[in-house]
Amino acid sequence: MDTIWVVLIAIGALIAGVALGFFIARKYMMNYLKKNPPINEQMLRTLMMQMGQKPSQKKINQMMRAMNNQTGK
């Protein structure tokens, strides 16, 4: 009977550790991406020019707003 409790406690601790680790890692990555966004206006302008488009400021602002809305800012 004692081994059953040891196994149950070990499984419970493992599940709690995995859940806690997931939420800590998620919080860390959200803060990292907020401080260091993956793309900015200059990168977007360069990307559009490489695709052969003449980027207007209105178009760049529209694309940045769409990306920010998608990430939940």
C-alpha atoms as a printed R data frame, in Angstrom:
   type eleno elety resid chain resno      x      y       z
1  ATOM     1    CA   MET     A     1  0.000  0.000   0.000
2  ATOM     2    CA   ASP     A     2  2.889  2.389   0.714
3  ATOM     3    CA   THR     A     3  4.346  1.979  -2.778
4  ATOM     4    CA   ILE     A     4  1.056  3.067  -4.336
5  ATOM     5    CA   TRP     A     5  1.210  6.364  -2.430
6  ATOM     6    CA   VAL     A     6  4.836  6.902  -3.415
7  ATOM     7    CA   VAL     A     7  3.994  6.326  -7.079
8  ATOM     8    CA   LEU     A     8  0.930  8.605  -6.913
9  ATOM     9    CA   ILE     A     9  2.907 11.382  -5.224
10 ATOM    10    CA   ALA     A    10  5.701 11.038  -7.795
11 ATOM    11    CA   ILE     A    11  3.247 11.216 -10.696
12 ATOM    12    CA   GLY     A    12  1.497 14.218  -9.117
13 ATOM    13    CA   ALA     A    13  4.815 16.017  -8.589
14 ATOM    14    CA   LEU     A    14  5.828 15.280 -12.186
15 ATOM    15    CA   ILE     A    15  2.564 16.670 -13.571
16 ATOM    16    CA   ALA     A    16  2.785 19.761 -11.350
17 ATOM    17    CA   GLY     A    17  6.413 20.346 -12.398
18 ATOM    18    CA   VAL     A    18  5.598 20.074 -16.097
19 ATOM    19    CA   ALA     A    19  2.632 22.453 -15.759
20 ATOM    20    CA   LEU     A    20  4.620 24.973 -13.720
21 ATOM    21    CA   GLY     A    21  7.551 24.806 -16.164
22 ATOM    22    CA   PHE     A    22  5.240 25.367 -19.121
23 ATOM    23    CA   PHE     A    23  3.674 28.493 -17.636
24 ATOM    24    CA   ILE     A    24  7.035 29.940 -16.546
25 ATOM    25    CA   ALA     A    25  8.510 29.359 -20.019
26 ATOM    26    CA   ARG     A    26  5.421 30.873 -21.677
27 ATOM    27    CA   LYS     A    27  5.590 33.993 -19.485
28 ATOM    28    CA   TYR     A    28  9.318 34.371 -20.189
29 ATOM    29    CA   MET     A    29  8.832 34.114 -23.968
30 ATOM    30    CA   MET     A    30  5.919 36.587 -23.960
31 ATOM    31    CA   ASN     A    31  8.060 39.142 -22.103
32 ATOM    32    CA   TYR     A    32 11.030 38.487 -24.406
33 ATOM    33    CA   LEU     A    33  8.958 38.986 -27.550
34 ATOM    34    CA   LYS     A    34  7.380 42.141 -26.118
35 ATOM    35    CA   LYS     A    35 10.822 43.637 -25.435
36 ATOM    36    CA   ASN     A    36 12.381 42.350 -28.700
37 ATOM    37    CA   PRO     A    37  9.741 42.288 -31.419
38 ATOM    38    CA   PRO     A    38 10.585 39.974 -34.288
39 ATOM    39    CA   ILE     A    39  9.954 42.585 -36.994
40 ATOM    40    CA   ASN     A    40  9.904 46.377 -37.129
41 ATOM    41    CA   GLU     A    41  8.993 49.002 -39.728
42 ATOM    42    CA   GLN     A    42 12.450 49.094 -41.303
43 ATOM    43    CA   MET     A    43 12.521 45.321 -41.725
44 ATOM    44    CA   LEU     A    44  9.032 45.408 -43.222
45 ATOM    45    CA   ARG     A    45 10.016 48.183 -45.636
46 ATOM    46    CA   THR     A    46 13.078 46.197 -46.778
47 ATOM    47    CA   LEU     A    47 10.994 43.052 -47.204
48 ATOM    48    CA   MET     A    48  8.445 44.868 -49.376
49 ATOM    49    CA   MET     A    49 11.184 46.410 -51.524
50 ATOM    50    CA   GLN     A    50 12.725 42.958 -52.052
51 ATOM    51    CA   MET     A    51  9.346 41.695 -53.216
52 ATOM    52    CA   GLY     A    52  9.240 44.474 -55.796
53 ATOM    53    CA   GLN     A    53  6.682 46.702 -54.109
54 ATOM    54    CA   LYS     A    54  7.065 50.399 -53.425
55 ATOM    55    CA   PRO     A    55  6.176 50.647 -49.737
56 ATOM    56    CA   SER     A    56  4.101 53.637 -48.705
57 ATOM    57    CA   GLN     A    57  3.969 54.688 -45.064
58 ATOM    58    CA   LYS     A    58  0.223 54.013 -45.015
59 ATOM    59    CA   LYS     A    59  0.745 50.429 -46.196
60 ATOM    60    CA   ILE     A    60  3.539 49.841 -43.669
61 ATOM    61    CA   ASN     A    61  1.426 51.242 -40.827
62 ATOM    62    CA   GLN     A    62 -1.471 49.025 -41.890
63 ATOM    63    CA   MET     A    63  0.718 45.900 -41.918
64 ATOM    64    CA   MET     A    64  2.310 46.739 -38.554
65 ATOM    65    CA   ARG     A    65 -1.140 47.318 -37.027
66 ATOM    66    CA   ALA     A    66 -2.334 43.957 -38.396
67 ATOM    67    CA   MET     A    67  0.709 42.173 -36.933
68 ATOM    68    CA   ASN     A    68  0.279 43.886 -33.565
69 ATOM    69    CA   ASN     A    69 -3.407 42.933 -33.456
70 ATOM    70    CA   GLN     A    70 -2.500 39.338 -34.246
71 ATOM    71    CA   THR     A    71  0.002 39.130 -31.365
72 ATOM    72    CA   GLY     A    72 -2.502 40.681 -28.935
73 ATOM    73    CA   LYS     A    73 -0.862 44.049 -28.206
